[in-house]
Tab-separated table of C-alpha atoms and ligand atoms in Angstrom:
chain	number	residue	atom	x	y	z
Y	1	MET	CA	294.012	262.203	7.779
Y	2	ASN	CA	295.190	261.345	4.183
Y	3	PHE	CA	294.469	258.318	2.709
Y	4	HIS	CA	295.700	256.820	-0.290
Y	5	ILE	CA	294.504	254.725	-2.534
Y	6	MET	CA	295.583	252.379	-5.365
Y	7	THR	CA	294.356	250.486	-7.356
Y	8	LEU	CA	292.993	249.344	-11.054
Y	9	PHE	CA	289.131	250.459	-9.927
Y	10	PRO	CA	289.263	254.199	-8.661
Y	11	GLY	CA	285.495	253.785	-8.566
Y	12	MET	CA	285.342	250.877	-7.179
Y	13	VAL	CA	286.964	252.812	-4.113
Y	14	GLU	CA	284.858	255.667	-4.297
Y	15	ALA	CA	281.654	255.086	-4.388
Y	16	VAL	CA	282.141	253.138	-1.208
Y	17	LEU	CA	283.794	255.729	-0.455
Y	18	SER	CA	281.543	258.911	-0.842
Y	19	GLU	CA	278.435	257.769	1.636
Y	20	SER	CA	277.901	258.240	4.990
Y	21	ILE	CA	279.751	259.097	7.898
Y	22	ILE	CA	283.002	258.732	5.609
Y	23	GLY	CA	281.790	260.965	2.926
Y	24	ARG	CA	280.214	263.478	5.583
Y	25	ALA	CA	283.353	263.198	6.933
Y	26	ARG	CA	285.558	263.965	3.318
Y	27	GLU	CA	283.070	266.806	3.224
Y	28	ALA	CA	283.974	268.214	6.540
Y	29	GLY	CA	287.405	268.241	5.910
Y	30	PHE	CA	288.298	265.810	8.819
Y	31	ILE	CA	290.415	263.440	6.233
Y	32	THR	CA	290.530	263.031	2.662
Y	33	VAL	CA	290.689	260.249	0.714
Y	34	LYS	CA	292.396	260.383	-2.836
Y	35	GLU	CA	292.736	257.789	-5.522
Y	36	TYR	CA	295.185	256.838	-7.642
Y	37	ASP	CA	294.874	254.982	-11.357
Y	38	ILE	CA	297.787	252.279	-11.017
Y	39	ARG	CA	296.875	251.899	-14.942
Y	40	ASP	CA	297.883	255.858	-15.464
Y	41	HIS	CA	301.351	254.692	-14.885
Y	42	ALA	CA	301.512	251.684	-17.435
Y	43	ASN	CA	303.982	252.662	-20.481
Y	44	ASN	CA	302.692	251.091	-23.763
Y	45	LYS	CA	300.489	251.428	-25.670
Y	46	HIS	CA	297.501	249.588	-24.761
Y	47	ASN	CA	297.455	250.787	-20.565
Y	48	LYS	CA	298.971	247.249	-19.909
Y	49	VAL	CA	299.291	246.321	-16.274
Y	50	ASP	CA	299.829	242.443	-15.841
Y	51	ASP	CA	301.487	239.698	-17.488
Y	52	THR	CA	302.242	235.895	-17.567
Y	53	PRO	CA	303.994	234.522	-13.772
Y	54	TYR	CA	307.319	233.882	-14.916
Y	55	GLY	CA	307.863	229.098	-13.987
Y	56	GLY	CA	304.438	229.544	-14.957
Y	57	GLY	CA	300.695	228.965	-13.313
Y	58	MET	CA	297.544	230.074	-13.412
Y	59	GLY	CA	296.716	233.887	-14.383
Y	60	MET	CA	298.412	237.210	-14.522
Y	61	VAL	CA	301.551	238.798	-11.906
Y	62	MET	CA	300.679	242.993	-11.812
Y	63	ALA	CA	304.295	244.278	-12.739
Y	64	ALA	CA	306.675	245.963	-10.897
Y	65	PRO	CA	307.028	249.311	-12.763
Y	66	PRO	CA	303.220	250.161	-12.883
Y	67	VAL	CA	302.995	249.720	-9.086
Y	68	CYS	CA	306.013	251.825	-8.381
Y	69	GLU	CA	304.993	254.548	-10.341
Y	70	CYS	CA	301.899	255.454	-8.472
Y	71	HIS	CA	303.464	255.100	-5.485
Y	72	ASN	CA	306.235	257.760	-6.285
Y	73	ALA	CA	303.339	259.811	-7.716
Y	74	VAL	CA	301.914	259.201	-4.702
Y	75	LEU	CA	304.782	259.387	-2.787
Y	76	TYR	CA	305.572	263.531	-4.429
Y	77	GLY	CA	302.119	264.899	-3.424
Y	78	ILE	CA	302.771	264.157	0.357
Y	79	PRO	CA	304.340	266.946	2.150
Y	80	ILE	CA	307.850	266.321	3.537
Y	81	GLY	CA	306.955	265.886	7.359
Y	82	ASN	CA	303.944	264.283	7.091
Y	83	SER	CA	303.586	260.725	9.215
Y	84	ARG	CA	303.368	258.383	6.391
Y	85	ARG	CA	302.958	254.185	6.395
Y	86	THR	CA	302.391	252.371	2.551
Y	87	VAL	CA	300.365	248.986	3.672
Y	88	TYR	CA	299.273	246.775	0.761
Y	89	VAL	CA	296.104	245.273	1.493
Y	90	SER	CA	296.518	241.239	0.534
Y	91	PRO	CA	295.247	237.120	1.924
Y	92	LYS	CA	299.383	237.027	3.072
Y	93	GLY	CA	298.612	240.159	5.678
Y	94	ARG	CA	298.309	240.584	9.859
Y	95	ILE	CA	294.764	239.804	9.873
Y	96	LEU	CA	293.603	243.398	10.774
Y	97	ASP	CA	292.195	244.000	14.401
Y	98	HIS	CA	291.438	247.387	16.134
Y	99	GLY	CA	294.753	246.939	17.584
Y	100	THR	CA	296.069	247.808	14.208
Y	101	ALA	CA	293.413	250.266	13.239
Y	102	VAL	CA	294.975	252.426	15.855
Y	103	ARG	CA	298.050	252.357	15.501
Y	104	LEU	CA	297.514	253.247	11.618
Y	105	SER	CA	295.482	256.490	13.022
Y	106	ARG	CA	298.488	257.625	14.210
Y	107	TYR	CA	299.998	258.588	10.466
Y	108	ASP	CA	299.341	261.641	8.362
Y	109	ASP	CA	299.267	259.657	5.581
Y	110	LEU	CA	297.636	255.921	5.285
Y	111	ILE	CA	298.582	254.708	0.939
Y	112	ILE	CA	296.940	251.914	0.776
Y	113	LEU	CA	298.335	249.727	-2.704
Y	114	CYS	CA	294.876	247.595	-3.466
Y	115	GLY	CA	296.491	243.976	-5.808
Y	116	HIS	CA	294.613	242.911	-8.584
Y	117	TYR	CA	294.295	238.689	-10.698
Y	118	GLU	CA	296.591	236.965	-8.664
Y	119	GLY	CA	298.819	239.583	-6.896
Y	120	ILE	CA	301.768	242.054	-8.114
Y	121	ASP	CA	305.099	241.057	-8.633
Y	122	GLU	CA	307.162	240.414	-4.981
Y	123	ARG	CA	309.732	243.765	-6.590
Y	124	ALA	CA	306.839	246.120	-6.013
Y	125	ILE	CA	306.313	244.704	-2.688
Y	126	GLU	CA	309.869	244.834	-1.675
Y	127	GLU	CA	309.950	247.988	-2.700
Y	128	VAL	CA	306.445	249.550	-1.338
Y	129	ALA	CA	305.241	248.407	1.107
Y	130	ASP	CA	306.170	248.863	4.706
Y	131	GLU	CA	303.066	246.309	6.052
Y	132	GLN	CA	300.659	243.473	4.323
Y	133	ILE	CA	297.117	243.818	5.901
Y	134	SER	CA	294.473	241.350	5.340
Y	135	ILE	CA	290.386	241.338	6.420
Y	136	GLY	CA	290.305	237.284	6.780
Y	137	ASP	CA	291.375	234.440	5.859
Y	138	TYR	CA	289.689	234.365	2.962
Y	139	VAL	CA	290.535	235.104	-0.582
Y	140	LEU	CA	288.918	238.156	-2.555
Y	141	THR	CA	288.925	239.417	-6.165
Y	142	GLY	CA	290.660	242.020	-5.286
Y	143	GLY	CA	292.761	245.018	-2.659
Y	144	GLU	CA	289.162	247.871	-3.121
Y	145	LEU	CA	286.963	245.898	-0.707
Y	146	PRO	CA	289.397	245.272	2.519
Y	147	ALA	CA	290.924	249.303	1.142
Y	148	CYS	CA	287.739	250.503	2.178
Y	149	ILE	CA	287.392	248.076	5.481
Y	150	LEU	CA	290.332	249.635	6.058
Y	151	VAL	CA	290.004	253.272	5.705
Y	152	ASP	CA	286.673	253.148	7.293
Y	153	CYS	CA	287.604	251.781	10.547
Y	154	VAL	CA	290.990	253.904	10.318
Y	155	SER	CA	288.535	257.550	10.059
Y	156	ARG	CA	286.554	256.107	13.322
Y	157	LEU	CA	289.438	256.929	14.993
Y	158	ILE	CA	290.666	260.419	13.554
Y	159	PRO	CA	288.355	263.609	16.075
Y	160	GLY	CA	285.367	265.126	14.232
Y	161	VAL	CA	284.633	261.905	12.220
Y	162	LEU	CA	281.869	260.338	15.485
Y	163	PRO	CA	279.972	263.087	16.986
Y	164	ASP	CA	281.734	262.240	20.699
Y	165	PRO	CA	284.591	259.469	21.330
Y	166	SER	CA	282.855	257.174	23.721
Y	167	CYS	CA	281.343	256.343	19.709
Y	168	TYR	CA	284.522	254.708	19.558
Y	169	GLU	CA	285.598	253.650	22.844
Y	170	ASP	CA	282.722	251.980	24.707
Y	171	GLU	CA	281.564	249.778	22.289
Y	172	SER	CA	282.408	246.033	20.840
Y	173	ILE	CA	285.742	244.796	20.788
Y	174	ALA	CA	287.832	248.770	21.496
Y	175	SER	CA	286.946	247.952	25.465
Y	176	GLY	CA	287.713	244.073	24.953
Y	177	LEU	CA	284.739	243.171	26.346
Y	178	LEU	CA	281.631	242.649	22.877
Y	179	GLU	CA	278.510	245.686	22.985
Y	180	TYR	CA	275.801	245.434	24.996
Y	181	PRO	CA	271.922	244.856	23.559
Y	182	GLN	CA	270.998	248.560	22.675
Y	183	TYR	CA	267.047	249.361	22.805
Y	184	THR	CA	265.011	252.277	20.902
Y	185	ARG	CA	260.870	253.041	20.770
Y	186	PRO	CA	259.287	250.638	20.812
Y	187	TYR	CA	258.903	250.341	24.306
Y	188	GLU	CA	257.148	246.728	23.189
Y	189	TYR	CA	257.780	244.807	19.859
Y	190	LYS	CA	256.452	241.668	19.066
Y	191	GLY	CA	255.607	240.548	23.054
Y	192	LYS	CA	259.523	241.556	23.354
Y	193	LYS	CA	259.394	244.276	26.226
Y	194	VAL	CA	263.173	246.936	27.269
Y	195	PRO	CA	265.048	245.332	30.379
Y	196	ASP	CA	262.776	248.173	32.963
Y	197	VAL	CA	266.849	248.845	34.604
Y	198	LEU	CA	267.119	250.929	31.113
Y	199	LEU	CA	263.829	253.263	31.636
Y	200	SER	CA	264.793	253.429	35.294
Y	201	GLY	CA	267.309	256.481	35.278
Y	202	HIS	CA	269.273	254.714	37.683
Y	203	HIS	CA	273.158	255.855	35.731
Y	204	GLY	CA	274.370	253.246	38.199
Y	205	ASN	CA	272.205	250.245	38.052
Y	206	ILE	CA	272.181	250.681	34.021
Y	207	SER	CA	275.407	250.784	33.491
Y	208	LYS	CA	276.072	247.696	35.811
Y	209	TRP	CA	273.503	245.846	33.656
Y	210	ARG	CA	275.142	246.881	30.636
Y	211	TYR	CA	278.696	245.379	32.324
Y	212	GLU	CA	277.275	242.114	32.785
Y	213	ARG	CA	275.525	242.079	29.323
Y	214	SER	CA	278.736	242.582	27.380
Y	215	LEU	CA	280.334	240.118	29.182
Y	216	GLU	CA	277.623	237.377	29.362
Y	217	LEU	CA	277.700	238.136	25.470
Y	218	THR	CA	281.514	237.934	25.276
Y	219	ARG	CA	281.411	234.670	27.053
Y	220	GLU	CA	278.523	233.078	25.319
Y	221	LEU	CA	279.175	234.482	21.283
Y	222	ARG	CA	283.577	235.086	21.934
Y	223	PRO	CA	285.469	234.111	24.307
Y	224	ASP	CA	288.863	234.160	22.782
Y	225	LEU	CA	288.280	238.388	24.447
Y	226	LEU	CA	288.299	237.740	27.870
Y	227	LYS	CA	291.115	234.784	27.696
Y	228	ASP	CA	294.725	235.470	28.483
Y	229	ALA	CA	297.810	234.086	26.591
Y	230	ASP	CA	297.965	230.891	29.175
Y	231	GLY	CA	294.290	230.625	27.596
Y	232	GLU	CA	292.455	231.394	31.401
Y	233	GLU	CA	289.751	233.124	31.198
Y	234	LYS	CA	291.029	237.327	32.390
Y	235	SER	CA	288.637	239.496	35.375
Y	236	GLY	CA	285.958	240.145	33.112
Y	237	GLY	CA	287.822	241.818	30.151
Y	238	LYS	CA	289.775	244.572	28.804
Y	239	GLY	CA	287.873	247.203	29.202
Y	240	LYS	CA	287.602	249.739	32.410
Y	241	LYS	CA	284.619	247.381	34.832
Y	242	ARG	CA	281.792	249.640	34.962
Y	243	GLY	CA	279.215	250.061	37.516
Q	301	ADE	N1	292.856	240.523	-1.013
Q	301	ADE	C1	292.228	239.780	-1.266
Q	301	ADE	N2	292.900	239.281	-0.340
Q	301	ADE	C2	292.158	239.834	0.556
Q	301	ADE	C3	291.917	239.756	2.412
Q	301	ADE	N3	291.442	238.470	3.093
Q	301	ADE	N4	292.832	240.259	2.705
Q	301	ADE	C4	293.228	241.619	2.124
Q	301	ADE	N5	293.578	241.945	0.476
Q	301	ADE	C5	292.985	240.464	0.292
């Protein structure tokens, strides 16, 4: 899968997405990430991409022409026949969740537009964006961090990026429940021992214990995940019952 990020701060995005699992997935060729500097498409000698808002008000607005021209440059580099989607990351968008990440992971090319200042001229958004996505009900200074979050959570669904599909099928949220607690050595730490069942080698009992802890944790921390549309508790979450 190919990610194309349109931004005024390419270095900010590159710094995050060149490390760790995403950095390795890029090196191994499972995904590509390319940044496009919107400022390269400012058609004036000062490379100015923003202007004061019509109607007055605080702050500056990113102008439509450099955004649209940058988007054209991105499209130009995408092979004909590839499936693609352009997402504008914005606090006005639909809140990002696992289902959205799964849906977006099915495209060949995902173009992400990052805004800054007081936002982007509405005509550019209408022209280039297929949808708007927010990472939560709070406002950040720009779309670069949301773009990195989107690339991260979509990338880990791409085959090869994680070592084993069970890495993303079994964990919190994806299964409909929060993930069970995990333990590693030492066996005892600050007087607390690893639950005996995990040392038993009995896979059926371990699965049952993990499922029960998942359900318990979800009830305690995220009861909303267990509720259906009528507000009633579902029978054990969306995920497959284990054990
Ligand atoms: N840009 C600024 N705030 C944002 C948010 N919460 N989600 C996505 N993009 C944003």
